[in-house]
PDB file of C-alpha atoms and ligand atoms in Angstrom:
ATOM      1  CA  MET A   1       0.000   0.000   0.000  1.00 92.00           C
ATOM      2  CA  ASN A   2       1.514   3.333  -1.085  1.00 97.00           C
ATOM      3  CA  LEU A   3       0.659   6.264   1.112  1.00 98.00           C
ATOM      4  CA  VAL A   4       1.214  10.021   0.970  1.00 98.00           C
ATOM      5  CA  VAL A   5       1.082  12.186   4.091  1.00 98.00           C
ATOM      6  CA  CYS A   6       0.841  15.985   3.812  1.00 98.00           C
ATOM      7  CA  LEU A   7       2.569  17.810   6.629  1.00 98.00           C
ATOM      8  CA  LYS A   8       2.216  21.468   7.497  1.00 98.00           C
ATOM      9  CA  GLN A   9       4.542  23.404   9.769  1.00 97.00           C
ATOM     10  CA  VAL A  10       2.726  25.593  12.278  1.00 96.00           C
ATOM     11  CA  PHE A  11       3.578  27.755  15.302  1.00 95.00           C
ATOM     12  CA  SER A  12       4.285  25.826  18.490  1.00 93.00           C
ATOM     13  CA  THR A  13       1.349  26.168  20.889  1.00 86.00           C
ATOM     14  CA  GLU A  14       3.801  27.891  23.273  1.00 87.00           C
ATOM     15  CA  ALA A  15       4.381  30.689  20.734  1.00 89.00           C
ATOM     16  CA  LYS A  16       3.433  34.199  21.757  1.00 88.00           C
ATOM     17  CA  ILE A  17       1.158  35.538  19.022  1.00 88.00           C
ATOM     18  CA  ARG A  18       2.021  39.029  17.788  1.00 91.00           C
ATOM     19  CA  ILE A  19       0.348  40.893  14.961  1.00 92.00           C
ATOM     20  CA  SER A  20       2.361  42.958  12.496  1.00 89.00           C
ATOM     21  CA  PRO A  21       2.030  46.781  12.848  1.00 88.00           C
ATOM     22  CA  ASP A  22      -0.249  46.987   9.769  1.00 89.00           C
ATOM     23  CA  GLY A  23      -2.556  44.322  11.288  1.00 89.00           C
ATOM     24  CA  ARG A  24      -2.445  42.197   8.137  1.00 90.00           C
ATOM     25  CA  ALA A  25      -0.125  39.398   9.223  1.00 89.00           C
ATOM     26  CA  VAL A  26       0.870  37.332  12.235  1.00 91.00           C
ATOM     27  CA  SER A  27       4.526  37.869  13.058  1.00 90.00           C
ATOM     28  CA  ASP A  28       6.682  34.725  13.049  1.00 88.00           C
ATOM     29  CA  GLU A  29       9.640  36.471  14.687  1.00 89.00           C
ATOM     30  CA  GLY A  30      11.298  34.175  17.242  1.00 88.00           C
ATOM     31  CA  VAL A  31       8.583  31.540  16.835  1.00 92.00           C
ATOM     32  CA  GLU A  32       9.313  27.815  17.147  1.00 94.00           C
ATOM     33  CA  TRP A  33       7.820  25.794  14.266  1.00 96.00           C
ATOM     34  CA  VAL A  34       6.412  22.301  14.728  1.00 96.00           C
ATOM     35  CA  MET A  35       4.493  19.714  12.712  1.00 97.00           C
ATOM     36  CA  SER A  36       0.778  20.498  12.952  1.00 97.00           C
ATOM     37  CA  PRO A  37      -0.533  18.167  15.702  1.00 97.00           C
ATOM     38  CA  TYR A  38      -3.287  16.663  13.503  1.00 98.00           C
ATOM     39  CA  ASP A  39      -0.636  15.882  10.868  1.00 98.00           C
ATOM     40  CA  GLU A  40       1.205  13.865  13.543  1.00 98.00           C
ATOM     41  CA  TYR A  41      -1.877  11.602  13.746  1.00 98.00           C
ATOM     42  CA  ALA A  42      -1.955  11.316   9.940  1.00 98.00           C
ATOM     43  CA  LEU A  43       1.725  10.325   9.800  1.00 98.00           C
ATOM     44  CA  GLU A  44       1.398   7.850  12.669  1.00 98.00           C
ATOM     45  CA  GLU A  45      -1.588   6.212  10.958  1.00 98.00           C
ATOM     46  CA  ALA A  46       0.331   5.869   7.679  1.00 98.00           C
ATOM     47  CA  ILE A  47       3.184   4.173   9.559  1.00 98.00           C
ATOM     48  CA  ARG A  48       0.743   1.808  11.305  1.00 97.00           C
ATOM     49  CA  ILE A  49      -0.965   0.925   7.990  1.00 97.00           C
ATOM     50  CA  LYS A  50       2.419   0.171   6.430  1.00 96.00           C
ATOM     51  CA  GLU A  51       3.457  -1.922   9.431  1.00 95.00           C
ATOM     52  CA  ALA A  52       0.166  -3.879   9.270  1.00 94.00           C
ATOM     53  CA  THR A  53       0.252  -4.490   5.519  1.00 91.00           C
ATOM     54  CA  GLY A  54       4.007  -5.111   5.505  1.00 88.00           C
ATOM     55  CA  ALA A  55       4.660  -3.423   2.154  1.00 88.00           C
ATOM     56  CA  GLY A  56       4.522  -0.139   0.310  1.00 94.00           C
ATOM     57  CA  THR A  57       6.014   3.307   0.633  1.00 97.00           C
ATOM     58  CA  ILE A  58       5.161   6.354   2.688  1.00 98.00           C
ATOM     59  CA  ILE A  59       5.959   9.717   1.104  1.00 98.00           C
ATOM     60  CA  ALA A  60       5.817  12.816   3.326  1.00 98.00           C
ATOM     61  CA  ILE A  61       5.196  16.105   1.502  1.00 98.00           C
ATOM     62  CA  SER A  62       5.440  19.659   2.775  1.00 98.00           C
ATOM     63  CA  ILE A  63       5.253  23.043   1.083  1.00 97.00           C
ATOM     64  CA  GLY A  64       7.180  25.819   2.728  1.00 96.00           C
ATOM     65  CA  PRO A  65      10.576  27.457   3.124  1.00 96.00           C
ATOM     66  CA  ASP A  66      13.869  25.968   4.412  1.00 96.00           C
ATOM     67  CA  ARG A  67      12.529  25.609   7.956  1.00 95.00           C
ATOM     68  CA  CYS A  68      10.414  22.633   6.736  1.00 96.00           C
ATOM     69  CA  THR A  69      13.514  20.446   6.237  1.00 96.00           C
ATOM     70  CA  PRO A  70      13.931  19.397   9.925  1.00 96.00           C
ATOM     71  CA  MET A  71      10.211  18.531  10.114  1.00 97.00           C
ATOM     72  CA  LEU A  72      10.514  16.334   7.020  1.00 98.00           C
ATOM     73  CA  ARG A  73      13.651  14.694   8.476  1.00 98.00           C
ATOM     74  CA  SER A  74      11.718  13.915  11.635  1.00 97.00           C
ATOM     75  CA  ALA A  75       8.930  12.369   9.505  1.00 98.00           C
ATOM     76  CA  LEU A  76      11.619  10.154   7.930  1.00 98.00           C
ATOM     77  CA  ALA A  77      12.955   9.291  11.400  1.00 98.00           C
ATOM     78  CA  LEU A  78       9.463   8.259  12.501  1.00 98.00           C
ATOM     79  CA  GLY A  79       8.924   5.934   9.525  1.00 97.00           C
ATOM     80  CA  ALA A  80       8.276   7.767   6.253  1.00 98.00           C
ATOM     81  CA  ASP A  81      10.381   6.329   3.401  1.00 98.00           C
ATOM     82  CA  ARG A  82      10.800   9.437   1.300  1.00 98.00           C
ATOM     83  CA  ALA A  83      10.161  13.151   1.669  1.00 98.00           C
ATOM     84  CA  LEU A  84       9.296  15.782  -0.913  1.00 98.00           C
ATOM     85  CA  HIS A  85       9.969  19.392   0.025  1.00 98.00           C
ATOM     86  CA  LEU A  86       8.068  21.704  -2.310  1.00 98.00           C
ATOM     87  CA  LYS A  87       9.974  24.978  -2.195  1.00 97.00           C
ATOM     88  CA  ASP A  88       9.790  27.858  -4.633  1.00 96.00           C
ATOM     89  CA  PRO A  89       9.467  31.654  -4.334  1.00 94.00           C
ATOM     90  CA  MET A  90       6.229  31.198  -6.307  1.00 93.00           C
ATOM     91  CA  PHE A  91       4.736  29.371  -3.287  1.00 93.00           C
ATOM     92  CA  ASP A  92       5.352  32.394  -1.033  1.00 89.00           C
ATOM     93  CA  SER A  93       2.119  34.156  -1.883  1.00 85.00           C
ATOM     94  CA  VAL A  94      -0.270  31.316  -2.644  1.00 91.00           C
ATOM     95  CA  ASP A  95      -3.571  30.847  -0.836  1.00 92.00           C
ATOM     96  CA  ALA A  96      -5.065  27.498   0.204  1.00 94.00           C
ATOM     97  CA  LEU A  97      -6.060  26.680  -3.395  1.00 94.00           C
ATOM     98  CA  GLY A  98      -2.469  27.274  -4.539  1.00 94.00           C
ATOM     99  CA  VAL A  99      -1.193  24.958  -1.785  1.00 96.00           C
ATOM    100  CA  ALA A 100      -3.768  22.340  -2.850  1.00 97.00           C
ATOM    101  CA  ARG A 101      -2.775  22.621  -6.518  1.00 96.00           C
ATOM    102  CA  ALA A 102       0.903  22.125  -5.671  1.00 97.00           C
ATOM    103  CA  LEU A 103       0.158  19.155  -3.379  1.00 98.00           C
ATOM    104  CA  ALA A 104      -2.103  17.569  -6.011  1.00 98.00           C
ATOM    105  CA  ALA A 105       0.593  18.007  -8.681  1.00 98.00           C
ATOM    106  CA  ALA A 106       3.166  16.281  -6.440  1.00 98.00           C
ATOM    107  CA  ILE A 107       0.737  13.454  -5.599  1.00 98.00           C
ATOM    108  CA  ARG A 108      -0.142  12.898  -9.276  1.00 98.00           C
ATOM    109  CA  ARG A 109       3.562  12.343  -9.941  1.00 97.00           C
ATOM    110  CA  ASN A 110       3.670   9.803  -7.100  1.00 96.00           C
ATOM    111  CA  PRO A 111       0.453   7.770  -7.458  1.00 95.00           C
ATOM    112  CA  CYS A 112      -0.675   6.243  -4.180  1.00 97.00           C
ATOM    113  CA  ASP A 113      -3.560   4.336  -2.591  1.00 97.00           C
ATOM    114  CA  MET A 114      -4.328   6.864   0.104  1.00 98.00           C
ATOM    115  CA  VAL A 115      -3.482  10.483   0.944  1.00 98.00           C
ATOM    116  CA  LEU A 116      -3.555  11.353   4.636  1.00 98.00           C
ATOM    117  CA  PHE A 117      -3.930  14.889   6.009  1.00 98.00           C
ATOM    118  CA  GLY A 118      -4.494  16.432   9.403  1.00 98.00           C
ATOM    119  CA  ARG A 119      -8.070  17.619   9.826  1.00 97.00           C
ATOM    120  CA  MET A 120      -6.758  21.189   9.823  1.00 96.00           C
ATOM    121  CA  GLY A 121      -3.520  23.085  10.027  1.00 95.00           C
ATOM    122  CA  VAL A 122      -3.472  24.368  13.605  1.00 93.00           C
ATOM    123  CA  GLY A 123      -3.352  28.154  13.610  1.00 88.00           C
ATOM    124  CA  MET A 124      -5.015  28.988  10.300  1.00 86.00           C
ATOM    125  CA  ASP A 125      -7.679  26.318  11.018  1.00 89.00           C
ATOM    126  CA  GLN A 126      -9.294  26.467   7.586  1.00 91.00           C
ATOM    127  CA  GLY A 127      -9.572  22.721   7.017  1.00 95.00           C
ATOM    128  CA  VAL A 128     -10.041  23.236   3.287  1.00 97.00           C
ATOM    129  CA  ILE A 129      -6.913  21.898   1.630  1.00 97.00           C
ATOM    130  CA  PRO A 130      -7.726  18.149   1.902  1.00 98.00           C
ATOM    131  CA  ALA A 131     -11.117  18.629   0.198  1.00 98.00           C
ATOM    132  CA  MET A 132      -9.511  20.738  -2.522  1.00 97.00           C
ATOM    133  CA  VAL A 133      -6.830  18.091  -3.132  1.00 98.00           C
ATOM    134  CA  ALA A 134      -9.459  15.324  -3.214  1.00 98.00           C
ATOM    135  CA  GLU A 135     -11.416  17.290  -5.835  1.00 98.00           C
ATOM    136  CA  LEU A 136      -8.283  17.970  -7.915  1.00 98.00           C
ATOM    137  CA  LEU A 137      -7.364  14.270  -7.792  1.00 98.00           C
ATOM    138  CA  GLY A 138     -10.941  13.111  -8.418  1.00 98.00           C
ATOM    139  CA  ALA A 139     -10.753  10.986  -5.257  1.00 98.00           C
ATOM    140  CA  PRO A 140     -13.348  10.407  -2.497  1.00 98.00           C
ATOM    141  CA  MET A 141     -12.641  11.952   0.898  1.00 98.00           C
ATOM    142  CA  ALA A 142     -13.559  11.253   4.517  1.00 98.00           C
ATOM    143  CA  GLY A 143     -12.826  13.909   7.133  1.00 96.00           C
ATOM    144  CA  LEU A 144     -12.480  13.793  10.951  1.00 97.00           C
ATOM    145  CA  VAL A 145     -11.520  10.129  10.902  1.00 98.00           C
ATOM    146  CA  VAL A 146     -10.863   8.332  14.211  1.00 98.00           C
ATOM    147  CA  LYS A 147     -10.418   4.767  12.911  1.00 98.00           C
ATOM    148  CA  ILE A 148      -9.138   3.365   9.616  1.00 98.00           C
ATOM    149  CA  THR A 149      -9.353  -0.207   8.304  1.00 97.00           C
ATOM    150  CA  VAL A 150      -7.905  -0.773   4.891  1.00 95.00           C
ATOM    151  CA  ASP A 151      -7.660  -3.611   2.374  1.00 91.00           C
ATOM    152  CA  ALA A 152      -6.311  -3.799  -1.180  1.00 88.00           C
ATOM    153  CA  GLU A 153      -9.307  -2.046  -2.746  1.00 93.00           C
ATOM    154  CA  LYS A 154     -11.136  -0.010  -0.146  1.00 97.00           C
ATOM    155  CA  VAL A 155     -10.815   1.870   3.104  1.00 97.00           C
ATOM    156  CA  ARG A 156     -13.357   1.861   5.907  1.00 98.00           C
ATOM    157  CA  CYS A 157     -13.318   4.911   8.167  1.00 98.00           C
ATOM    158  CA  VAL A 158     -15.048   5.736  11.418  1.00 98.00           C
ATOM    159  CA  ARG A 159     -15.782   9.468  11.424  1.00 96.00           C
ATOM    160  CA  GLU A 160     -16.545  11.616  14.410  1.00 91.00           C
ATOM    161  CA  ILE A 161     -19.894  13.364  13.979  1.00 92.00           C
ATOM    162  CA  ASP A 162     -22.000  15.460  16.344  1.00 91.00           C
ATOM    163  CA  GLY A 163     -23.106  13.228  19.209  1.00 91.00           C
ATOM    164  CA  GLY A 164     -21.803   9.981  17.725  1.00 92.00           C
ATOM    165  CA  SER A 165     -19.851   8.350  14.949  1.00 94.00           C
ATOM    166  CA  GLU A 166     -20.416   7.318  11.361  1.00 97.00           C
ATOM    167  CA  VAL A 167     -18.824   4.522   9.319  1.00 98.00           C
ATOM    168  CA  VAL A 168     -18.010   5.196   5.664  1.00 98.00           C
ATOM    169  CA  GLU A 169     -16.349   3.095   2.985  1.00 98.00           C
ATOM    170  CA  MET A 170     -14.413   4.463   0.018  1.00 98.00           C
ATOM    171  CA  ALA A 171     -12.786   2.873  -3.008  1.00 98.00           C
ATOM    172  CA  LEU A 172      -9.058   3.517  -3.239  1.00 97.00           C
ATOM    173  CA  PRO A 173      -7.358   5.836  -3.984  1.00 97.00           C
ATOM    174  CA  ALA A 174      -8.940   8.001  -1.307  1.00 98.00           C
ATOM    175  CA  VAL A 175      -8.233  11.030   0.869  1.00 98.00           C
ATOM    176  CA  VAL A 176      -8.579  10.930   4.654  1.00 98.00           C
ATOM    177  CA  THR A 177      -8.189  13.614   7.332  1.00 98.00           C
ATOM    178  CA  ALA A 178      -7.039  12.630  10.802  1.00 98.00           C
ATOM    179  CA  GLN A 179      -8.908  13.647  13.936  1.00 97.00           C
ATOM    180  CA  LYS A 180      -7.569  13.494  17.504  1.00 96.00           C
ATOM    181  CA  GLY A 181      -8.163   9.980  18.855  1.00 96.00           C
ATOM    182  CA  LEU A 182      -7.091   8.204  15.657  1.00 97.00           C
ATOM    183  CA  ASN A 183      -3.940   6.997  17.399  1.00 98.00           C
ATOM    184  CA  GLU A 184      -1.183   7.979  19.804  1.00 98.00           C
ATOM    185  CA  PRO A 185       1.779   9.287  17.770  1.00 98.00           C
ATOM    186  CA  ARG A 186       5.114   7.664  18.531  1.00 97.00           C
ATOM    187  CA  ILE A 187       8.384   9.442  19.295  1.00 96.00           C
ATOM    188  CA  ALA A 188      11.384   8.868  17.009  1.00 95.00           C
ATOM    189  CA  ASN A 189      14.067   6.538  18.364  1.00 96.00           C
ATOM    190  CA  LEU A 190      17.811   6.735  17.746  1.00 96.00           C
ATOM    191  CA  LYS A 191      17.734   3.984  15.094  1.00 96.00           C
ATOM    192  CA  GLY A 192      15.054   5.921  13.188  1.00 96.00           C
ATOM    193  CA  ILE A 193      16.965   9.196  13.484  1.00 96.00           C
ATOM    194  CA  MET A 194      20.144   7.565  12.096  1.00 96.00           C
ATOM    195  CA  ALA A 195      18.200   5.812   9.288  1.00 96.00           C
ATOM    196  CA  ALA A 196      16.519   9.111   8.334  1.00 97.00           C
ATOM    197  CA  LYS A 197      19.869  10.613   7.353  1.00 96.00           C
ATOM    198  CA  LYS A 198      20.110   8.152   4.448  1.00 96.00           C
ATOM    199  CA  LYS A 199      16.502   8.397   3.268  1.00 98.00           C
ATOM    200  CA  PRO A 200      15.774  10.582   0.211  1.00 98.00           C
ATOM    201  CA  LEU A 201      14.526  14.122   0.800  1.00 98.00           C
ATOM    202  CA  ASP A 202      13.953  15.754  -2.592  1.00 97.00           C
ATOM    203  CA  LEU A 203      13.501  19.440  -3.267  1.00 98.00           C
ATOM    204  CA  LEU A 204      10.942  20.236  -5.949  1.00 98.00           C
ATOM    205  CA  THR A 205      10.165  23.601  -7.516  1.00 97.00           C
ATOM    206  CA  ALA A 206       6.922  24.725  -9.135  1.00 97.00           C
ATOM    207  CA  ALA A 207       8.478  24.028 -12.560  1.00 96.00           C
ATOM    208  CA  ASP A 208       9.398  20.472 -11.463  1.00 97.00           C
ATOM    209  CA  LEU A 209       5.696  19.959 -10.764  1.00 97.00           C
ATOM    210  CA  GLY A 210       4.640  21.426 -14.098  1.00 96.00           C
ATOM    211  CA  LEU A 211       3.058  24.439 -12.361  1.00 95.00           C
ATOM    212  CA  ALA A 212       3.214  27.944 -13.781  1.00 92.00           C
ATOM    213  CA  ALA A 213       2.361  31.370 -12.369  1.00 90.00           C
ATOM    214  CA  PRO A 214      -1.356  31.251 -13.367  1.00 88.00           C
ATOM    215  CA  ASP A 215      -1.797  28.033 -11.308  1.00 87.00           C
ATOM    216  CA  LEU A 216      -0.362  29.643  -8.191  1.00 89.00           C
ATOM    217  CA  GLN A 217      -0.948  33.363  -8.398  1.00 84.00           C
ATOM    218  CA  ASP A 218      -4.692  33.125  -8.837  1.00 82.00           C
ATOM    219  CA  VAL A 219      -5.136  34.180  -5.170  1.00 83.00           C
ATOM    220  CA  ARG A 220      -8.816  34.212  -4.209  1.00 82.00           C
ATOM    221  CA  LEU A 221      -8.470  34.736  -0.481  1.00 83.00           C
ATOM    222  CA  VAL A 222      -6.622  37.733   0.940  1.00 85.00           C
ATOM    223  CA  HIS A 223      -5.990  38.145   4.663  1.00 85.00           C
ATOM    224  CA  GLU A 224      -7.579  41.535   5.444  1.00 89.00           C
ATOM    225  CA  SER A 225      -6.709  41.896   9.122  1.00 92.00           C
ATOM    226  CA  TYR A 226      -6.008  40.087  12.380  1.00 93.00           C
ATOM    227  CA  GLU A 227      -7.022  41.004  15.900  1.00 90.00           C
ATOM    228  CA  LEU A 228      -6.037  39.533  19.247  1.00 88.00           C
ATOM    229  CA  PRO A 229      -8.763  38.804  21.809  1.00 86.00           C
ATOM    230  CA  ALA A 230      -9.252  41.545  24.429  1.00 85.00           C
ATOM    231  CA  PRO A 231      -6.856  41.022  27.347  1.00 83.00           C
ATOM    232  CA  ARG A 232      -8.448  39.258  30.291  1.00 81.00           C
ATOM    233  CA  THR A 233      -8.972  41.403  33.373  1.00 80.00           C
ATOM    234  CA  ALA A 234      -7.252  40.148  36.509  1.00 82.00           C
ATOM    235  CA  ALA A 235      -9.263  37.847  38.809  1.00 87.00           C
ATOM    236  CA  ARG A 236     -10.641  39.395  41.992  1.00 87.00           C
ATOM    237  CA  LEU A 237     -10.427  37.402  45.184  1.00 92.00           C
ATOM    238  CA  LEU A 238     -13.263  38.022  47.618  1.00 93.00           C
ATOM    239  CA  GLN A 239     -12.262  37.867  51.298  1.00 92.00           C
ATOM    240  CA  GLY A 240     -14.411  37.096  54.333  1.00 92.00           C
ATOM    241  CA  ASP A 241     -16.719  34.387  55.636  1.00 94.00           C
ATOM    242  CA  PRO A 242     -19.107  32.616  53.177  1.00 94.00           C
ATOM    243  CA  ALA A 243     -22.105  34.880  53.983  1.00 95.00           C
ATOM    244  CA  ASP A 244     -20.005  38.001  53.535  1.00 94.00           C
ATOM    245  CA  THR A 245     -18.358  36.868  50.243  1.00 95.00           C
ATOM    246  CA  ALA A 246     -21.798  35.833  48.912  1.00 96.00           C
ATOM    247  CA  ARG A 247     -23.094  39.366  49.701  1.00 95.00           C
ATOM    248  CA  GLN A 248     -20.069  40.944  47.974  1.00 94.00           C
ATOM    249  CA  LEU A 249     -20.551  38.678  44.943  1.00 95.00           C
ATOM    250  CA  VAL A 250     -24.230  39.607  44.582  1.00 96.00           C
ATOM    251  CA  GLN A 251     -23.333  43.309  44.780  1.00 94.00           C
ATOM    252  CA  ILE A 252     -20.654  42.927  42.090  1.00 94.00           C
ATOM    253  CA  LEU A 253     -22.982  40.947  39.809  1.00 94.00           C
ATOM    254  CA  ARG A 254     -25.772  43.520  40.296  1.00 94.00           C
ATOM    255  CA  ASN A 255     -23.883  46.830  40.342  1.00 94.00           C
ATOM    256  CA  GLU A 256     -20.686  46.240  38.352  1.00 90.00           C
ATOM    257  CA  ALA A 257     -21.296  43.362  35.968  1.00 88.00           C
ATOM    258  CA  LYS A 258     -25.020  44.252  35.792  1.00 91.00           C
ATOM    259  CA  VAL A 259     -25.967  40.656  35.019  1.00 91.00           C
ATOM    260  CA  ILE A 260     -28.626  40.252  37.749  1.00 89.00           C
TER     261      ILE A 260
HETATM  262  C1  FAD B 301       5.088  29.557   1.743  1.00 61.47           C
HETATM  263  C2  FAD B 301       3.615  29.840   1.869  1.00 61.47           C
HETATM  264  C3  FAD B 301       3.142  31.150   1.796  1.00 61.47           C
HETATM  265  C4  FAD B 301       1.781  31.434   1.916  1.00 61.47           C
HETATM  266  N1  FAD B 301       1.329  32.715   1.828  1.00 61.47           N
HETATM  267  C5  FAD B 301      -0.005  32.975   1.898  1.00 61.47           C
HETATM  268  C6  FAD B 301      -0.537  34.286   1.721  1.00 61.47           C
HETATM  269  O1  FAD B 301       0.202  35.243   1.503  1.00 61.47           O
HETATM  270  N2  FAD B 301      -1.891  34.461   1.787  1.00 61.47           N
HETATM  271  C7  FAD B 301      -2.751  33.405   2.016  1.00 61.47           C
HETATM  272  O2  FAD B 301      -3.960  33.598   2.064  1.00 61.47           O
HETATM  273  N3  FAD B 301      -2.260  32.182   2.192  1.00 61.47           N
HETATM  274  C8  FAD B 301      -0.929  31.934   2.127  1.00 61.47           C
HETATM  275  N4  FAD B 301      -0.455  30.659   2.231  1.00 61.47           N
HETATM  276  C9  FAD B 301      -1.408  29.620   2.479  1.00 61.47           C
HETATM  277  C10 FAD B 301      -1.667  29.517   3.961  1.00 61.47           C
HETATM  278  O3  FAD B 301      -0.489  29.542   4.741  1.00 61.47           O
HETATM  279  C11 FAD B 301      -2.336  28.216   4.292  1.00 61.47           C
HETATM  280  O4  FAD B 301      -1.676  27.136   3.702  1.00 61.47           O
HETATM  281  C12 FAD B 301      -3.759  28.186   3.887  1.00 61.47           C
HETATM  282  O5  FAD B 301      -4.349  29.391   4.310  1.00 61.47           O
HETATM  283  C13 FAD B 301      -4.499  27.027   4.494  1.00 61.47           C
HETATM  284  O6  FAD B 301      -4.048  26.841   5.807  1.00 61.47           O
HETATM  285  P1  FAD B 301      -4.729  25.893   6.815  1.00 61.47           P
HETATM  286  O7  FAD B 301      -3.694  25.553   7.808  1.00 61.47           O
HETATM  287  O8  FAD B 301      -5.976  26.489   7.291  1.00 61.47           O
HETATM  288  O9  FAD B 301      -5.015  24.606   5.899  1.00 61.47           O
HETATM  289  P2  FAD B 301      -5.925  23.415   6.218  1.00 61.47           P
HETATM  290  O10 FAD B 301      -6.807  23.223   5.059  1.00 61.47           O
HETATM  291  O11 FAD B 301      -6.522  23.578   7.589  1.00 61.47           O
HETATM  292  O12 FAD B 301      -4.839  22.230   6.297  1.00 61.47           O
HETATM  293  C14 FAD B 301      -5.318  20.898   6.404  1.00 61.47           C
HETATM  294  C15 FAD B 301      -4.204  19.952   6.107  1.00 61.47           C
HETATM  295  O13 FAD B 301      -3.651  20.205   4.805  1.00 61.47           O
HETATM  296  C16 FAD B 301      -2.248  19.884   4.827  1.00 61.47           C
HETATM  297  N5  FAD B 301      -1.468  21.090   4.529  1.00 61.47           N
HETATM  298  C17 FAD B 301      -1.812  22.383   4.726  1.00 61.47           C
HETATM  299  N6  FAD B 301      -0.809  23.194   4.351  1.00 61.47           N
HETATM  300  C18 FAD B 301       0.200  22.401   3.921  1.00 61.47           C
HETATM  301  C19 FAD B 301       1.516  22.629   3.437  1.00 61.47           C
HETATM  302  N7  FAD B 301       2.014  23.877   3.328  1.00 61.47           N
HETATM  303  N8  FAD B 301       2.271  21.571   3.101  1.00 61.47           N
HETATM  304  C20 FAD B 301       1.786  20.308   3.213  1.00 61.47           C
HETATM  305  N9  FAD B 301       0.568  20.023   3.692  1.00 61.47           N
HETATM  306  C21 FAD B 301      -0.216  21.045   4.025  1.00 61.47           C
HETATM  307  C22 FAD B 301      -1.935  19.370   6.223  1.00 61.47           C
HETATM  308  O14 FAD B 301      -2.125  17.975   6.244  1.00 61.47           O
HETATM  309  C23 FAD B 301      -3.011  20.052   7.056  1.00 61.47           C
HETATM  310  O15 FAD B 301      -3.287  19.387   8.261  1.00 61.47           O
HETATM  311  C24 FAD B 301       0.887  30.369   2.127  1.00 61.47           C
HETATM  312  C25 FAD B 301       1.350  29.051   2.221  1.00 61.47           C
HETATM  313  C26 FAD B 301       2.698  28.768   2.072  1.00 61.47           C
HETATM  314  C27 FAD B 301       3.150  27.327   2.142  1.00 61.47           C
END
């Protein structure tokens, strides 16, 4: 079974979010970049499928600048067989559709049975790229998947839906997005880290993928502005015995918060 996993680099959850002075971008100054957590589930699932079926190749793909290389190396250390780093100045101003077109072009050149994504790239949270790629590839897609069972011709997925779960079956090749609960991602061991150094990590440009400016510069979504949530006011600690603090609380709710 040949599998492709699409990996996006995102801000670490520890990162302090700052907005650029013009309000139109989120500053990445001094930020630590990590693999999007939902993509970790997608990668882990690909490794488990390969281990269970005992054959095939896992290709990890990421679009982004040089900082993506260590993330792709860590995907190789965890169990991917090959990595494709899609890097080109033309990718610097694409929107989600441009990312999807580039991913679909890379996947078409590396036909596979299943493409695994995270359910969304943490941070931007759009959750649109997997559906776009599925459409471009003409493949069926199941999102928010928490269990995968696969055979030579089809994949059966348990999807998380409101208040329950749903089971769907798709003919291969198919696209799947990973939801939390799909698995528990492993940590790379020393043997994997050493092996990763010898695994192929190929750089591909837009031209290598047969993409030209019109495919990538047709930007349909422009980030207008960003705003941080209002800072939280400090907590107030009420002092006194229970009857007294209850009286104070009622006064605050009535006179200051005006909610009763
Ligand atoms: C270098 C670069 C510059 C960009 N500049 C702009 C810009 O100026 N304006 C703009 O609107 N958008 C820009 N984008 C696109 C933007 O950063 C996001 O990719 C897009 O908005 C969708 O993000 P998302 O995380 O919400 O995607 P989602 O649809 O939530 O992502 C879902 C899944 O798709 C896969 N995926 C997403 N992104 C990638 C990736 N890069 N590589 C591999 N797999 C991926 C992952 O599996 C991820 O879990 C740029 C992207 C890149 C790579």
